Each structure stands twice: as structure tokens, then as C-alpha cells.
mmCIF file of C-alpha atoms in Angstrom:
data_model
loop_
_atom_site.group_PDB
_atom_site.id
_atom_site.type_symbol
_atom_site.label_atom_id
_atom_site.label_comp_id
_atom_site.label_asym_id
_atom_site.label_seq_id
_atom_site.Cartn_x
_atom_site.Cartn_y
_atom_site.Cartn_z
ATOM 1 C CA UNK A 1 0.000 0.000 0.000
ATOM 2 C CA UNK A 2 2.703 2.375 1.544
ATOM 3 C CA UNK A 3 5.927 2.243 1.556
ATOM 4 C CA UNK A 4 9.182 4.133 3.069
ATOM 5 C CA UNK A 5 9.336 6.748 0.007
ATOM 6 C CA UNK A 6 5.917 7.554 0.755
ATOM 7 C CA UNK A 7 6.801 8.463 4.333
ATOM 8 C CA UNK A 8 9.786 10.308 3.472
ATOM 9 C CA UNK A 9 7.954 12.671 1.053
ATOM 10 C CA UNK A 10 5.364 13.514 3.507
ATOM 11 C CA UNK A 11 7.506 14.198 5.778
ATOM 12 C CA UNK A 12 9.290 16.659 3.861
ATOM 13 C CA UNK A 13 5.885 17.789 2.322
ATOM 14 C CA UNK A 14 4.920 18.330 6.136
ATOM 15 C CA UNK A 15 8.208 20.557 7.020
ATOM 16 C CA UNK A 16 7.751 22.427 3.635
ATOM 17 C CA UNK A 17 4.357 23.367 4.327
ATOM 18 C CA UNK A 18 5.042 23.757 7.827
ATOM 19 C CA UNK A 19 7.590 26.170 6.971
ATOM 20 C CA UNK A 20 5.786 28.453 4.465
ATOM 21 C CA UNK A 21 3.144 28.569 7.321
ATOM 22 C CA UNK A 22 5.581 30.253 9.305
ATOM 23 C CA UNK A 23 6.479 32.591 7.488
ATOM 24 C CA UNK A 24 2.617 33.469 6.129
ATOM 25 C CA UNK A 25 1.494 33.633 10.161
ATOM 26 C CA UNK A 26 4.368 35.551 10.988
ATOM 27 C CA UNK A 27 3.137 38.578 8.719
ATOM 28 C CA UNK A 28 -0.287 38.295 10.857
ATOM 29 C CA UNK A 29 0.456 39.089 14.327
ATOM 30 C CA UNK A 30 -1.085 37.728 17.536
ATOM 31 C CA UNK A 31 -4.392 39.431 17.822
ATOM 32 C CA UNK A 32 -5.013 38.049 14.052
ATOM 33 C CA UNK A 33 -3.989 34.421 15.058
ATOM 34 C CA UNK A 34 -5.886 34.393 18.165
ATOM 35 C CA UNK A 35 -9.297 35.641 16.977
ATOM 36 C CA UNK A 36 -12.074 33.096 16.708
ATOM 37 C CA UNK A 37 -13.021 32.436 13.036
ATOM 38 C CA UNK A 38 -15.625 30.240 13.400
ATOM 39 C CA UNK A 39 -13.597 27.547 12.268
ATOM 40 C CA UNK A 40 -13.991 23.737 13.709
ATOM 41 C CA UNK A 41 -11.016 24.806 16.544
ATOM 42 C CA UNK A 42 -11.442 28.591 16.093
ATOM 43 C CA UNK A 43 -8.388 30.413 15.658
ATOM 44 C CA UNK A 44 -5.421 29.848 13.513
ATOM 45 C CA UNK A 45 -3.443 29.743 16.719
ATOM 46 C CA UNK A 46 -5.453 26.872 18.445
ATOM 47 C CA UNK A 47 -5.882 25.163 14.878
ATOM 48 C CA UNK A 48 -1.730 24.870 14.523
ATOM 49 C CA UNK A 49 -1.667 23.598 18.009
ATOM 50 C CA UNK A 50 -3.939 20.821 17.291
ATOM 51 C CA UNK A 51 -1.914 19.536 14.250
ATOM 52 C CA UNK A 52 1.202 20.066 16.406
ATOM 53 C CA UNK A 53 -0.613 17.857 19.403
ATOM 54 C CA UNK A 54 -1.740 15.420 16.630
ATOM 55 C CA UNK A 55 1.645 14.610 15.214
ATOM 56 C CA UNK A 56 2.867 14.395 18.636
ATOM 57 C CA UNK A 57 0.458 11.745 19.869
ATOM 58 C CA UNK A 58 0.777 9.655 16.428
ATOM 59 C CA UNK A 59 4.358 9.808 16.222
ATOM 60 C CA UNK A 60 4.488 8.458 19.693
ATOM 61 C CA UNK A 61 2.715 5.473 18.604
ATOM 62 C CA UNK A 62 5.020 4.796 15.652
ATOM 63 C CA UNK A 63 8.789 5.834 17.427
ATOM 64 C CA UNK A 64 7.867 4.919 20.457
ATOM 65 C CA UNK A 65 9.050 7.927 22.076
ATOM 66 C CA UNK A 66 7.695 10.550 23.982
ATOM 67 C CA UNK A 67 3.456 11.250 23.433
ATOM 68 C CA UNK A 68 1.879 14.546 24.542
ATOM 69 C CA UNK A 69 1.666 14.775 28.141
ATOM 70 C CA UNK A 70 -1.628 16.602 27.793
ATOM 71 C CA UNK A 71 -5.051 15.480 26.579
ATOM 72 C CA UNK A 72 -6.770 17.029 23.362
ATOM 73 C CA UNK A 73 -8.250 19.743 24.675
ATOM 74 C CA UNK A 74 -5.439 21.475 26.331
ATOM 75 C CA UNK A 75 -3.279 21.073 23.321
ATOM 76 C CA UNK A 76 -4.999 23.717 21.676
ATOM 77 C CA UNK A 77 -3.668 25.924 23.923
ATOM 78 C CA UNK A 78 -0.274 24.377 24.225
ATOM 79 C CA UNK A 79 1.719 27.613 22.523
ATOM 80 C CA UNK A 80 0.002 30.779 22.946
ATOM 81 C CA UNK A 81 2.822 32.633 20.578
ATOM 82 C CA UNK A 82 3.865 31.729 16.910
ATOM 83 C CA UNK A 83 7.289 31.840 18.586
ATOM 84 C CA UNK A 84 6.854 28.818 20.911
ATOM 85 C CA UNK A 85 4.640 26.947 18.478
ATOM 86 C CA UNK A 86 7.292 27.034 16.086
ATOM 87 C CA UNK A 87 10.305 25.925 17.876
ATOM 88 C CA UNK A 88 8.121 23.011 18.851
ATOM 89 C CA UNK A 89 6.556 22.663 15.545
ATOM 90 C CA UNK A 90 10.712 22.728 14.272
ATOM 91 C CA UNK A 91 11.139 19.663 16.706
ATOM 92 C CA UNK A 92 8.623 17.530 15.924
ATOM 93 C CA UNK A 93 8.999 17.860 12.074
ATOM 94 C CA UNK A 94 12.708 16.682 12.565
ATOM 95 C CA UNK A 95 11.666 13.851 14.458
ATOM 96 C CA UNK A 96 8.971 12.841 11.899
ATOM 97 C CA UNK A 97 11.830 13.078 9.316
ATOM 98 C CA UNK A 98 14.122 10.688 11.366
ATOM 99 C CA UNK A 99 11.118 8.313 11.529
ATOM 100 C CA UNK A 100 10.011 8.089 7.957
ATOM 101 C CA UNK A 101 13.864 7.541 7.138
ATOM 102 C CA UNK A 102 14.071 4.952 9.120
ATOM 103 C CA UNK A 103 10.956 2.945 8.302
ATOM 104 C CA UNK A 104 11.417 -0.574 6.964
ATOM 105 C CA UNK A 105 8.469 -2.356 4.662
ATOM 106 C CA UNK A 106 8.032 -4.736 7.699
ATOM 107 C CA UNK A 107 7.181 -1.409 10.057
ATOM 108 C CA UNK A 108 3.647 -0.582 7.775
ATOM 109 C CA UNK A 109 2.871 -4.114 8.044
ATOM 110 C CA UNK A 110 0.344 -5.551 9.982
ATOM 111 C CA UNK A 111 -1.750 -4.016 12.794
ATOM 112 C CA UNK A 112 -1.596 -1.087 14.957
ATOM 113 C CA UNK A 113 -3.240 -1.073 18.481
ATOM 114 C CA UNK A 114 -4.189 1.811 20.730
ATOM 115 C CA UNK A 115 -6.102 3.624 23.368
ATOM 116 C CA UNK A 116 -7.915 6.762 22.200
ATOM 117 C CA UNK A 117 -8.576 8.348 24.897
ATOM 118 C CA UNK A 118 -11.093 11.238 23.767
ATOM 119 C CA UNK A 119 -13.417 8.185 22.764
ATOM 120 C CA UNK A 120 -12.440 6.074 25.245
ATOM 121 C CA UNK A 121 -11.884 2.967 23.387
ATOM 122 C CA UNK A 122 -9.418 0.655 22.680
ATOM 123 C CA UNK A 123 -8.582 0.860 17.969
ATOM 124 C CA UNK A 124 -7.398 -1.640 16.553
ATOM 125 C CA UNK A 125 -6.668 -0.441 12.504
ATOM 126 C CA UNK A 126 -3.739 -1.816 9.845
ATOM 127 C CA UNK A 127 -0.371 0.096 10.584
ATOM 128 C CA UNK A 128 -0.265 1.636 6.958
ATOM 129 C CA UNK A 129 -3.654 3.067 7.100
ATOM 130 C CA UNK A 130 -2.004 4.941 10.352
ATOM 131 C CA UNK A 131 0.343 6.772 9.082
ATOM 132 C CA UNK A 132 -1.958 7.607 5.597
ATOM 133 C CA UNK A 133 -3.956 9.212 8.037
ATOM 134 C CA UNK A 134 -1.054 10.942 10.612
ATOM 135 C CA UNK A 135 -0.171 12.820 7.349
ATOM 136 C CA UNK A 136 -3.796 13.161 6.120
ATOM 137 C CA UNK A 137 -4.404 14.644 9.088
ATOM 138 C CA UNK A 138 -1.841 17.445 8.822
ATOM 139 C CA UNK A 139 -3.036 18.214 5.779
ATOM 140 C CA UNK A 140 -6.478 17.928 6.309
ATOM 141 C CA UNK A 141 -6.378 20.860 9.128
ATOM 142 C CA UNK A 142 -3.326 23.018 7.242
ATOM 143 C CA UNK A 143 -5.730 23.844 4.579
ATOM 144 C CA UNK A 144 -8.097 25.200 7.366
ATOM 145 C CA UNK A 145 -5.191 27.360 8.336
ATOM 146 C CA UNK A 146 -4.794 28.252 4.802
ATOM 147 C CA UNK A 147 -8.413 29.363 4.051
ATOM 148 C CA UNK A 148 -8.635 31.608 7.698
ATOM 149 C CA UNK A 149 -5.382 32.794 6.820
ATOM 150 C CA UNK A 150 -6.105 34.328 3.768
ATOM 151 C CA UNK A 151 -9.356 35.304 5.114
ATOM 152 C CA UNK A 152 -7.810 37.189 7.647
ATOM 153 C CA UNK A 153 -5.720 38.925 4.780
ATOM 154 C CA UNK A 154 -2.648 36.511 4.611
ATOM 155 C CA UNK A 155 -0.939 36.274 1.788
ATOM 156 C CA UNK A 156 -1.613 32.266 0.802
ATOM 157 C CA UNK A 157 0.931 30.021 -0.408
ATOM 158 C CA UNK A 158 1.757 27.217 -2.862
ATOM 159 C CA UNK A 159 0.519 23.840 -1.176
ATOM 160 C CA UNK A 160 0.630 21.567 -4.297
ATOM 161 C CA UNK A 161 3.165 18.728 -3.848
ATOM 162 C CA UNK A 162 4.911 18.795 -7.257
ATOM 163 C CA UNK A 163 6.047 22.496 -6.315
ATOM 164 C CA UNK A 164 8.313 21.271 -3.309
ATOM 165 C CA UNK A 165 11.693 21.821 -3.848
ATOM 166 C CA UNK A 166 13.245 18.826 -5.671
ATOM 167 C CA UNK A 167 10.073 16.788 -5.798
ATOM 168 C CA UNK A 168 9.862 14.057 -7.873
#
């Protein structure tokens, strides 16, 4: 289905878009990234946290390393400045590229088991379809960003995959 080439370009996919978001919500300023836009997590600030929380708890389930050490909820107000957010958000995209480099065919095989706590069940789903939706999921909620950014007056950026740098 999957394969390690597939994780390593979404990882670098991730950091590329990661970056450019940066950049775009550093041109906004705090009272713009706070503000509630009606979106599904409101602001742009608590939105970024969320995808930063999200990688964190998923990459913790394929590394084995470190998971969040606070539920959902409260990681959407885990970084209250771009500034903090970022160096985090700098982190975790490095560690998501040391996992996706190291990922052998034998790694996406098979099952993945967990507890998901905000249901409160116990998931049971095949390891590949995991990490097609860890990176789904960043992508899924960065075009949210995208669309309140350049609602807010942000100037939008290039988010199609054959324009990162030395794609394909």
C-alpha cells in the first residue's frame, strides 16, 4: 500500500508546508492568530496547536518515544505565541523526518493497536492506514489554516506537492 518513500515525502511535504506557514502567520500578528473564526477549533493559533498535538500523539505510537503529556483539549492551547509553536513545531517535524527515514516495509505491516482516549476505546486499525492518516491529518487541518489565513488577509501560499523543492 505504503511504503518508506511515501513516508519520506510527507515528511518533507509536512516541514515544507510547515515552513511556508511560518512565514505566512508571521506577517499576521497575535491578535489576528488568536481571533475566533468560526472555524472547527477557532483560531489559527489553536488550529496549529492541534496539528502540532496530533503529530505528537501519532508519532508516539510509531517511534515509540515521547506522546503529549496533555489530553486534546489542552493542546490547543499548548503555545500561545507563533514563537513557541514554532520551535516546537521545528522539533517535531525533525523527528517525523528521522522516523520516515528509518521505516522498513516490515514497520507498515500488519496491525496497529491503541487507546484513544477522547473516545475512550481501545482501535485496533492496519499500521499503513495509520500513518496515511497521521499525514492526512496534517493536511487535512493546514488547509483550514490556509483558508482563515487568507481570510484574515494573509498572503496564501503554494501547497501543491509537485512544487516542493526537488520533488519528484
Amino acid at each position: 500500500m505504503i511504503g518508506r518513500d511515501y513516508c519520506v515525502t510527507m515528511a518533507r511535504y509536512n516541514a515544507w508546508q510547515n515552513s511556508l506557514l511560518a512565514g505566512a502567520l508571521d506577517a499576521l500578528g497575535a491578535e489576528a492568530l488568536s481571533q475566533d473564526r468560526g472555524a472547527f477549533f477557532g483560531s489559527i493559533q489553536r488550529t496549529v496547536n492541534h496539528i502540532l498535538w496530533g503529530d505528537h500523539l501519532w508519532i508516539s505510537r510509531f517511534d515509540g518515544g515521547a506522546g503529549p503529556d496533555i489530553g486534546g483539549l489542552d493542546g490547543l492551547q499548548a503555545f500561545e505565541t507563533l514563537a513557541g509553536w514554532r520551535a516546537e513545531r521545528e522539533r517535531m517535524d525533525g523527528r517525523i523526518s528521522l522516523w520516515a527515514a528509518s521505516v522498513e516495509e516490515a514497520d507498515l505491516a500488519g496491525d496497529l493497536t491503541w487507546h484513544a482516549s477522547m473516545s475512550g476505546m481501545d482501535l485496533t486499525k492496519p499500521m499503513a492506514l495509520c500513518v496515511m492518516q497521521f499525514f492526512n491529518h496534517q493536511t487535512h487541518h493546514r488547509g483550514q489554516v490556509h483558508a482563515m489565513l487568507t481570510a484574515a488577509g494573509g498572503e496564501g501560499y503554494v501547497t501543491d506537492l509537485p512544487y516542493m523543492p526537488e520533488a519528484g
